[in-house]
mmCIF file of C-alpha atoms in Angstrom:
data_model
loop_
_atom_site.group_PDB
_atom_site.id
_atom_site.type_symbol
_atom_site.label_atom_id
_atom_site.label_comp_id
_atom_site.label_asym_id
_atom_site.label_seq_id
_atom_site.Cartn_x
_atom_site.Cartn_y
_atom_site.Cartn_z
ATOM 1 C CA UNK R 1 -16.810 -5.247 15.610
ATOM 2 C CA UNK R 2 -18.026 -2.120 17.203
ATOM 3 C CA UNK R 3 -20.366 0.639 15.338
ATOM 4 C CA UNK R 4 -19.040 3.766 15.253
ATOM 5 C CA UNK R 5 -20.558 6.925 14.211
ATOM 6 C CA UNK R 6 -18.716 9.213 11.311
ATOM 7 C CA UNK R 7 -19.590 12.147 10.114
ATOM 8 C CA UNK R 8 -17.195 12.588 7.155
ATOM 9 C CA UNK R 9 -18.482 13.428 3.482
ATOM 10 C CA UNK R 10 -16.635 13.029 0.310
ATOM 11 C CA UNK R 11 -17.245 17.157 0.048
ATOM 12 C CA UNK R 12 -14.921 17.465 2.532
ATOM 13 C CA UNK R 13 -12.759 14.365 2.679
ATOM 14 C CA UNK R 14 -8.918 14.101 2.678
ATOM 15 C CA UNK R 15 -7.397 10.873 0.331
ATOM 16 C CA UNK R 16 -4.086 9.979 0.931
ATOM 17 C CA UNK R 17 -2.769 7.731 -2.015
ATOM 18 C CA UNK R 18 0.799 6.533 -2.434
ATOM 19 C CA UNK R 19 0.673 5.805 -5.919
ATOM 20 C CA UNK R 20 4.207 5.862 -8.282
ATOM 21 C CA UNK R 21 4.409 9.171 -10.095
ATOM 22 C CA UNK R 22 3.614 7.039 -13.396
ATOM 23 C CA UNK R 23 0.077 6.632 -12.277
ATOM 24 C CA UNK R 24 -0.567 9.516 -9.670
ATOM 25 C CA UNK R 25 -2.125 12.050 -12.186
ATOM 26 C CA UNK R 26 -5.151 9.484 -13.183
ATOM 27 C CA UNK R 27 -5.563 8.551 -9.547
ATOM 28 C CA UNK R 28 -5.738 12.396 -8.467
ATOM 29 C CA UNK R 29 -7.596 13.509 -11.174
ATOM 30 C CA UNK R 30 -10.301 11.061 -10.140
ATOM 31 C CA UNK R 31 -10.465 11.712 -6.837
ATOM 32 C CA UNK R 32 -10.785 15.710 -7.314
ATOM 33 C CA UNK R 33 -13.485 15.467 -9.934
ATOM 34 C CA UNK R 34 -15.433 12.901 -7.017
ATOM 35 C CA UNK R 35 -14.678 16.004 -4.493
ATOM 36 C CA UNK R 36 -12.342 15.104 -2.349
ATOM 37 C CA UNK R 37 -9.558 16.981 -1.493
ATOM 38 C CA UNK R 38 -6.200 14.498 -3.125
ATOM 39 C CA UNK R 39 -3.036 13.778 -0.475
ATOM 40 C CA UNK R 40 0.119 12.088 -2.673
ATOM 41 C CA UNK R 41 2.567 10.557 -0.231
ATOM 42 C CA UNK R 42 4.684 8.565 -3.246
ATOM 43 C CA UNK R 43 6.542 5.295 -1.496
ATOM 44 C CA UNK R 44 7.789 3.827 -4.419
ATOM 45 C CA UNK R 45 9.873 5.125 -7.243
ATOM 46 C CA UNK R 46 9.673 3.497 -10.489
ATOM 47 C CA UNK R 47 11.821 3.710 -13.126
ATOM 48 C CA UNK R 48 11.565 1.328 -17.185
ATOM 49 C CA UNK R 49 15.192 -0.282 -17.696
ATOM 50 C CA UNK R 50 14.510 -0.549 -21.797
ATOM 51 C CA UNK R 51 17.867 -1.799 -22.051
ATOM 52 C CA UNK R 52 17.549 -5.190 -20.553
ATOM 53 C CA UNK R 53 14.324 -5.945 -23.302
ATOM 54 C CA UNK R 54 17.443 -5.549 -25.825
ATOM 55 C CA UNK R 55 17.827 -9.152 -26.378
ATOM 56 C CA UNK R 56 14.487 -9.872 -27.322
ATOM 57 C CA UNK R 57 14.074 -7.284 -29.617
ATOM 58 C CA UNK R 58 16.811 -8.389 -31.983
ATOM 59 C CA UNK R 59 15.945 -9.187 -35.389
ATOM 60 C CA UNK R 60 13.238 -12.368 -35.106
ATOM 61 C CA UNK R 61 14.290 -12.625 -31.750
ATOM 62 C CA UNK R 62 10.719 -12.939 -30.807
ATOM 63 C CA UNK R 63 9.998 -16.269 -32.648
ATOM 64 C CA UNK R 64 10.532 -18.967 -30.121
ATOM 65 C CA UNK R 65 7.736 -17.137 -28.363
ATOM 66 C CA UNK R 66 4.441 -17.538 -28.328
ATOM 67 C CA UNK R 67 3.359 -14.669 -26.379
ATOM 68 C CA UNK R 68 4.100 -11.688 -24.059
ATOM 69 C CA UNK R 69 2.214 -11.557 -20.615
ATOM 70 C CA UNK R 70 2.107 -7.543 -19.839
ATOM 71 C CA UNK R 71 1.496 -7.506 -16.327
ATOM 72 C CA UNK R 72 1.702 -3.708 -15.714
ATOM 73 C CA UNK R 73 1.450 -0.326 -17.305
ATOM 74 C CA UNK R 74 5.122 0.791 -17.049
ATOM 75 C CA UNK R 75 6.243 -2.861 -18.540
ATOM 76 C CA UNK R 76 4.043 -2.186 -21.736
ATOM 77 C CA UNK R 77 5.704 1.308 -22.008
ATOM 78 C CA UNK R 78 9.373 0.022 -21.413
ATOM 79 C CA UNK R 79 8.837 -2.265 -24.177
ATOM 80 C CA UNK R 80 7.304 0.241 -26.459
ATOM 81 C CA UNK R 81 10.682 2.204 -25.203
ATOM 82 C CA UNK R 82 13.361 -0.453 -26.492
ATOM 83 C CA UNK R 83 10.908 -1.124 -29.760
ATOM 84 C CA UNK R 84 10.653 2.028 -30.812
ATOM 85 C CA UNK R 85 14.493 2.120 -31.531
ATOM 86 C CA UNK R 86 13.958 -0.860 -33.943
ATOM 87 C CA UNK R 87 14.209 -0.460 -37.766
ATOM 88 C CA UNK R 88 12.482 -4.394 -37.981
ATOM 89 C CA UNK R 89 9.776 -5.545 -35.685
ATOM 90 C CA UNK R 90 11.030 -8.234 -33.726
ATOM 91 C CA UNK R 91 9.109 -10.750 -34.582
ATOM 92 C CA UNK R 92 8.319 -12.540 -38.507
ATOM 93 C CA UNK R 93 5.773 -11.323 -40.972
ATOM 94 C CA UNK R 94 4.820 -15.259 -41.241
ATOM 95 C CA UNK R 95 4.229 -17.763 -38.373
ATOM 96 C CA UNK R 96 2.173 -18.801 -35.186
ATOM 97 C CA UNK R 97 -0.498 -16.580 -33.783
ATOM 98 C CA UNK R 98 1.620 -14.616 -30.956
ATOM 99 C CA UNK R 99 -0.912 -12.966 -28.043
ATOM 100 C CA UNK R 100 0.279 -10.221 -26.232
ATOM 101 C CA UNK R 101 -1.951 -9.339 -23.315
ATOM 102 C CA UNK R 102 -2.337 -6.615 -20.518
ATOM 103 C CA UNK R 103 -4.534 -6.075 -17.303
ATOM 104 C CA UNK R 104 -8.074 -3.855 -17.999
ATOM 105 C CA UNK R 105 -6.727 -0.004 -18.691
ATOM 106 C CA UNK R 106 -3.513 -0.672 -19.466
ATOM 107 C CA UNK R 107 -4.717 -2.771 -22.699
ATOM 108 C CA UNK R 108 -5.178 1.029 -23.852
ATOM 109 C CA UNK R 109 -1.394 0.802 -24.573
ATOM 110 C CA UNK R 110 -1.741 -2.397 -26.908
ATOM 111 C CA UNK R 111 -2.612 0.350 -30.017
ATOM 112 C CA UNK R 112 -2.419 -0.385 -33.417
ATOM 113 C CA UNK R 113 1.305 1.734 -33.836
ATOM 114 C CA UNK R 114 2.598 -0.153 -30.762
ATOM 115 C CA UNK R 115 1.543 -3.835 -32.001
ATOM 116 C CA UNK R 116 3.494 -3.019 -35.375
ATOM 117 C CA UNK R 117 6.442 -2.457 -33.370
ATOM 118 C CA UNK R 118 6.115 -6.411 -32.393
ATOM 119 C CA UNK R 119 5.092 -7.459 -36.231
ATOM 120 C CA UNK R 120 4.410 -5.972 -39.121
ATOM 121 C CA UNK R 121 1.528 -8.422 -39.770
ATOM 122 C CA UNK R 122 -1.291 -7.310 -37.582
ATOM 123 C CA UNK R 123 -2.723 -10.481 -38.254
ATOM 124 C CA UNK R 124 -0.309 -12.006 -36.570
ATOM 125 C CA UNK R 125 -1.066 -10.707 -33.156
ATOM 126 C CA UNK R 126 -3.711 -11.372 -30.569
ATOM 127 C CA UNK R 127 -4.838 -8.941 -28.098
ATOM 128 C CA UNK R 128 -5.973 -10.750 -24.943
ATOM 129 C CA UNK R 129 -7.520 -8.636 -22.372
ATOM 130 C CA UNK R 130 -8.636 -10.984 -19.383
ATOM 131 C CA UNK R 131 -12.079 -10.573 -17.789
ATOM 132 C CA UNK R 132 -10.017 -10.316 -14.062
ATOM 133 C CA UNK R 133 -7.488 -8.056 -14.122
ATOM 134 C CA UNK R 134 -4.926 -9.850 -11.869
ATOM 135 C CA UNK R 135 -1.895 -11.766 -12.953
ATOM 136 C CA UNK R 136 -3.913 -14.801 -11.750
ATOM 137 C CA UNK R 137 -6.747 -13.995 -14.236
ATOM 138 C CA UNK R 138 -4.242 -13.034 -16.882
ATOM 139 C CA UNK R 139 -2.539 -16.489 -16.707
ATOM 140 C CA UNK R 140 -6.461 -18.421 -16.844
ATOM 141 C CA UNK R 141 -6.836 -16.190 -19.716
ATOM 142 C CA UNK R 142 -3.652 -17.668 -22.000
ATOM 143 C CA UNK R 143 -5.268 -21.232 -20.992
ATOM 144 C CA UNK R 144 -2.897 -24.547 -21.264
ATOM 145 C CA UNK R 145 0.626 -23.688 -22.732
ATOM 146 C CA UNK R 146 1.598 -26.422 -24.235
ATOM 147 C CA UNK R 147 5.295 -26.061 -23.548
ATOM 148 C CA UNK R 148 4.996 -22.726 -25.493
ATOM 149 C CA UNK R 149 6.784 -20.054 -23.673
ATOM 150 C CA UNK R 150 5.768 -16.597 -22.661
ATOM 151 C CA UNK R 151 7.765 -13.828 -22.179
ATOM 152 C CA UNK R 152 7.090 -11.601 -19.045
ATOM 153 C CA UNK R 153 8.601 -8.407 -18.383
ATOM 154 C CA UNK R 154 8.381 -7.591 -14.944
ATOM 155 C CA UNK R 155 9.751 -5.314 -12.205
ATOM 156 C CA UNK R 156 13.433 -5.609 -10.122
ATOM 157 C CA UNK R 157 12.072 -4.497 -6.821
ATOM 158 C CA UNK R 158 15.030 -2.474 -4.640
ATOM 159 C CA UNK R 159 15.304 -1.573 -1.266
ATOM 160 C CA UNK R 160 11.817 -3.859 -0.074
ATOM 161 C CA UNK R 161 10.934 -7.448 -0.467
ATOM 162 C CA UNK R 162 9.382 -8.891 -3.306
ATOM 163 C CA UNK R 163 5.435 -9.215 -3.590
ATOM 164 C CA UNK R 164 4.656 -13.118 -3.952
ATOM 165 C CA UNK R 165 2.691 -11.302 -7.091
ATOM 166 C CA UNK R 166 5.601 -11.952 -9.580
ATOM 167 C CA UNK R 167 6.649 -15.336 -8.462
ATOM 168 C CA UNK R 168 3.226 -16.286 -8.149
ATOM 169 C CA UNK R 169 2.395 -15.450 -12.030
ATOM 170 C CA UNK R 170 5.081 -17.337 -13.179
ATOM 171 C CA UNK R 171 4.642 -20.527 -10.953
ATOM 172 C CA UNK R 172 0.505 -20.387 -12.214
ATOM 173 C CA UNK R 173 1.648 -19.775 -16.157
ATOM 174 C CA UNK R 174 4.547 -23.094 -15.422
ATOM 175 C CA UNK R 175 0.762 -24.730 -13.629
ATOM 176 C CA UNK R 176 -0.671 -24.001 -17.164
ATOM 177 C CA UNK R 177 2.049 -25.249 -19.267
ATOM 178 C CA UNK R 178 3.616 -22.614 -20.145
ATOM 179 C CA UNK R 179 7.589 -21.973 -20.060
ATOM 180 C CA UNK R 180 8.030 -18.450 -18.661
ATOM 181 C CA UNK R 181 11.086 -15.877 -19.014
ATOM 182 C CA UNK R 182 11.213 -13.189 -16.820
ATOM 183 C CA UNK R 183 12.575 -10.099 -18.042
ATOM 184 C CA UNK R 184 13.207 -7.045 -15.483
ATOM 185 C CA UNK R 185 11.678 -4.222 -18.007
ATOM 186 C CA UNK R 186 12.052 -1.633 -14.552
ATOM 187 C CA UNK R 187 12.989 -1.135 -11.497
ATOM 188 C CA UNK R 188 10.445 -0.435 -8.241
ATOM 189 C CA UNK R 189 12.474 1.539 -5.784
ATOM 190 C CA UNK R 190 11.021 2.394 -1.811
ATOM 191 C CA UNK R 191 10.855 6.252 -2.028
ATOM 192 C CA UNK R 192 13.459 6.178 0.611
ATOM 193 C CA UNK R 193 13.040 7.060 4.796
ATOM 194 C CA UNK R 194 11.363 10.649 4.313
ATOM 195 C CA UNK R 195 8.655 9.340 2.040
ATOM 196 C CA UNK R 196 5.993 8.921 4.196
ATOM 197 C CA UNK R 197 6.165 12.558 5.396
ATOM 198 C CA UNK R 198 3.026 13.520 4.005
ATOM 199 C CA UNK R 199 0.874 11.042 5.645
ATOM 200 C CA UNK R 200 3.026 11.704 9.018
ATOM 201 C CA UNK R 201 2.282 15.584 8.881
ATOM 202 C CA UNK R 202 -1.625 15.025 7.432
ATOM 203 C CA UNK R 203 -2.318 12.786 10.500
ATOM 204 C CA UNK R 204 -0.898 15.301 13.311
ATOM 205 C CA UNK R 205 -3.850 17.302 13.288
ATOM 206 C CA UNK R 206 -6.422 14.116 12.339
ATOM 207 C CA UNK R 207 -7.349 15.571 8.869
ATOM 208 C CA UNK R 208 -6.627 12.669 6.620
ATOM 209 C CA UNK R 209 -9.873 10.868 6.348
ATOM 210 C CA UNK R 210 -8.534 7.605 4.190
ATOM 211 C CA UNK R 211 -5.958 6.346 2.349
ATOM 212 C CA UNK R 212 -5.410 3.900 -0.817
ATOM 213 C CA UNK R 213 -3.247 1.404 -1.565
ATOM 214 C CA UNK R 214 -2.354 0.367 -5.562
ATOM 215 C CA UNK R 215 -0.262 -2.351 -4.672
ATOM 216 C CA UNK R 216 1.040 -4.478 -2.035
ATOM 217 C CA UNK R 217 4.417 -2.752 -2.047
ATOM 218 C CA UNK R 218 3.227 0.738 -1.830
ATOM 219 C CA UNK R 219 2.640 -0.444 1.728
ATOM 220 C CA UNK R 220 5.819 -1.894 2.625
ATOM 221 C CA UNK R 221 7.226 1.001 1.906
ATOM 222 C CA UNK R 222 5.024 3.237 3.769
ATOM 223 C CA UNK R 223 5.255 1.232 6.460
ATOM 224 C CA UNK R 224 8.718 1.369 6.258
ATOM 225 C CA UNK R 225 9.378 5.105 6.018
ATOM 226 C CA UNK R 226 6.621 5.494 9.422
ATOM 227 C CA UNK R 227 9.360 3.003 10.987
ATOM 228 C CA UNK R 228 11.988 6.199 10.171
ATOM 229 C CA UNK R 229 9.342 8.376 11.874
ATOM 230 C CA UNK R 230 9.490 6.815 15.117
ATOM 231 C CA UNK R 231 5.431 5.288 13.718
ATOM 232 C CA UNK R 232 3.883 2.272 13.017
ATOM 233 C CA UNK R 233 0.737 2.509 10.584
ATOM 234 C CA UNK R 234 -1.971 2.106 14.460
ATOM 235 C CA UNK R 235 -0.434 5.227 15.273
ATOM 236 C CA UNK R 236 -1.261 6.772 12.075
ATOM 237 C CA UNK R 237 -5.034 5.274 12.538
ATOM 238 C CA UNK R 238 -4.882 6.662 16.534
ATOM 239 C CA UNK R 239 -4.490 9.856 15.289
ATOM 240 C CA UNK R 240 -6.798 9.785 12.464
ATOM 241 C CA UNK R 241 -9.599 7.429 13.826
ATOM 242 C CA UNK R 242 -11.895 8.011 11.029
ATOM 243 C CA UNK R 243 -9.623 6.777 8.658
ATOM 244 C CA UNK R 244 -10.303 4.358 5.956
ATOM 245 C CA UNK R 245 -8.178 2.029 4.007
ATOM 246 C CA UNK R 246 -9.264 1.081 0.239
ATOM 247 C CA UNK R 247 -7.070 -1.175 -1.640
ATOM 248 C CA UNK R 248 -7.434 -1.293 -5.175
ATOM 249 C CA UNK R 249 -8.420 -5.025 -5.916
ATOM 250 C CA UNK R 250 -8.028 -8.026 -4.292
ATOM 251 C CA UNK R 251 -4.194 -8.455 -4.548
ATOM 252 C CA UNK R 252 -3.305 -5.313 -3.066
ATOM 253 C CA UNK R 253 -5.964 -5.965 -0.091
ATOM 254 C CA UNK R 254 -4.235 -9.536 0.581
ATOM 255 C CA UNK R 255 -0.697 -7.598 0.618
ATOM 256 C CA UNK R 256 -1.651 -5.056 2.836
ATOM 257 C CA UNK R 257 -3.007 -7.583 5.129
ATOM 258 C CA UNK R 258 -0.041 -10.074 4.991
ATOM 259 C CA UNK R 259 2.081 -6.640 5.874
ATOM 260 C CA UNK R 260 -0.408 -5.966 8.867
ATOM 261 C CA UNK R 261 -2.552 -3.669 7.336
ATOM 262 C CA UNK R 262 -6.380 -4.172 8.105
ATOM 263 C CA UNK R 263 -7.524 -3.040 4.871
ATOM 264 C CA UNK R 264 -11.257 -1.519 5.049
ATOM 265 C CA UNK R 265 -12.822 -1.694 1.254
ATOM 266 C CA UNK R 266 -11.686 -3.213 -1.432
ATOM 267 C CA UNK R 267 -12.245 -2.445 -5.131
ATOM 268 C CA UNK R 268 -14.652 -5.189 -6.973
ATOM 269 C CA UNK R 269 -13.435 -3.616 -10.103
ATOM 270 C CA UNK R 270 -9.884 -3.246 -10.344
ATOM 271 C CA UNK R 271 -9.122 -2.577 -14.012
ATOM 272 C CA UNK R 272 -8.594 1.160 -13.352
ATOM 273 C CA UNK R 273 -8.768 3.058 -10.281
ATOM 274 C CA UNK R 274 -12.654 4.154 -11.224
ATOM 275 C CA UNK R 275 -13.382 0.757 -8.992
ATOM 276 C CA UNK R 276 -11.421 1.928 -5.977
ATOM 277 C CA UNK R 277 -13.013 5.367 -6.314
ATOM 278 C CA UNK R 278 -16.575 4.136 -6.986
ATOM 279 C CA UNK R 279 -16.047 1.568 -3.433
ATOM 280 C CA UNK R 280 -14.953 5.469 -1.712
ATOM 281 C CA UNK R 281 -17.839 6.781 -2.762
ATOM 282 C CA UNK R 282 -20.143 4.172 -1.951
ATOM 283 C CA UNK R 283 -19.022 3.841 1.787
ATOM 284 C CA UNK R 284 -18.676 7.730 2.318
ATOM 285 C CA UNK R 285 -22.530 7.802 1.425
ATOM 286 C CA UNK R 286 -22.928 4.903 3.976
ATOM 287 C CA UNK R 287 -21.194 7.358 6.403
ATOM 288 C CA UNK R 288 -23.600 9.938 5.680
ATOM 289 C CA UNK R 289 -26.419 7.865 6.395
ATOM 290 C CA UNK R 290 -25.081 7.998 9.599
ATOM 291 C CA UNK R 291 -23.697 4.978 10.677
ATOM 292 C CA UNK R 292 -21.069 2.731 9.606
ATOM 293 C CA UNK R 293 -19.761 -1.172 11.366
ATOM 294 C CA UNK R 294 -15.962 -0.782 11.695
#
């Protein structure tokens, strides 16, 4: 690969991010208080569907579980949503050990009022918080199932494909043992054909100096909205050629990729966007060092 020379500081530096408006603020806040100057192009619209939870919140409805697998932040809140309607947690005072677990920040959620909306026995419940936090580390954290089942509220995606994310958690929990139900706590919607727009008009004059990707379909449905545009995603990078793409964790890198999407830097430590940040930081220091391979 050739070495290019970029003269771009983080003082100065323009971040695209199309991040859901559910996580945008913590995204942009970081990014400002690093110094750079925050660009939201929002391609996905997400939106918690409480209502379809409703059958596993009925009174002990919770017992033939064994656990609930949170995968993302906005699942965690739709089910705090639907619980919070409940006169009687959903689950016994007596019984099994039931673990409920979430990926690195969003295990902030799993608070002592919120866990007594499961059970009213905290001793009941087991908070499992995996070292990686990827589905894939999430299911090697719960370990062999045993036939014991797990439910797993998780997003209806609309108007893009699927990520192989969801059906890939499931088929490694079934690898495990485990006997899965998916529940659709929300729905992911593409922002629709205009919502690239801010990446379209940042890149006419060359001023957006990278941009980061939180998940895998984030992309699609950039990509998808350049389409509407008359772009593809090397015309975005041909008129910003100093730009650099960060993907928050591994996942989201691989997703990008499989989409087309050379992906730059990826975040070593994905359980909040400090990682993704922190790997921004790092390589805008390389670039004013001087030199950077490309």
């Amino acid at each position: 690969m050739p070495t290019i020379t970029l003269t771009c500081t983080s003082q100065n530096a323009t971040v695209a991010f199309t991040t859901p408006p559910n996580y945008a603020p913590r995204l942009s806040n970081l990014l400002t208080l690093n110094a750079y100057t925050p660009l939201w192009c929002p391609t996905l619209t997400i939106q918690p569907t409480p209502s379809s939870l409703a059958p596993y919140l009925s009174s002990h409805s919770l017992q033939p579980f064994s656990a609930i697998a949170f995968t993302s932040r906005t699942a965690i809140q739709a089910f705090h949503t639907a619980a919070a309607a409940l006169r009687i947690p959903p689950l016994s005072h007596s019984g099994h050990p039931f673990i409920v677990a979430a990926l690195g920040k969003d295990s902030e959620l799993l608070h002592a009022e919120f866990l007594s909306r499961i059970c009213s026995n905290s001793e009941r419940i087991r908070v499992l918080v995996p070292r990686t936090a990827t589905p894939s580390g999430l299911a090697e954290a719960l370990g062999p199932g045993g036939g014991r089942r797990v439910l797993c509220p998780v997003p209806l995606v609309v108007g893009l494909e699927e990520p192989p994310v969801v059906p890939a958690f499931l088929q490694e929990l079934r690898a495990f043992g485990w006997a899965p139900t998916r529940v659709e706590a929300y729905e992911t919607r593409w922002g629709g054909p205009q919502c690239a727009e801010a990446i379209v008009k940042g890149s006419e004059d060359g001023r957006i100096d990278a941009v980061v990707f939180t998940s895998s379909a984030e992309v699609e449905g950039l990509l998808k909205s350049l389409s509407e545009f008359g772009l593809s995603f090397e015309e975005v990078k041909r008129r910003c050629p100093r730009l650099l793409v960060a993907a928050h964790g591994p996942v989201t890198a691989a997703g990008a990729e499989r989409l087309g999407v050379k992906v730059d830097v990826v975040s070593s430590k994905f359980g909040s966007f400090d990682g993704v940040v922190d790997v921004l930081n790092v390589t805008f220091q390389r670039f004013r060092e001087g030199r950077i391979e490309m």
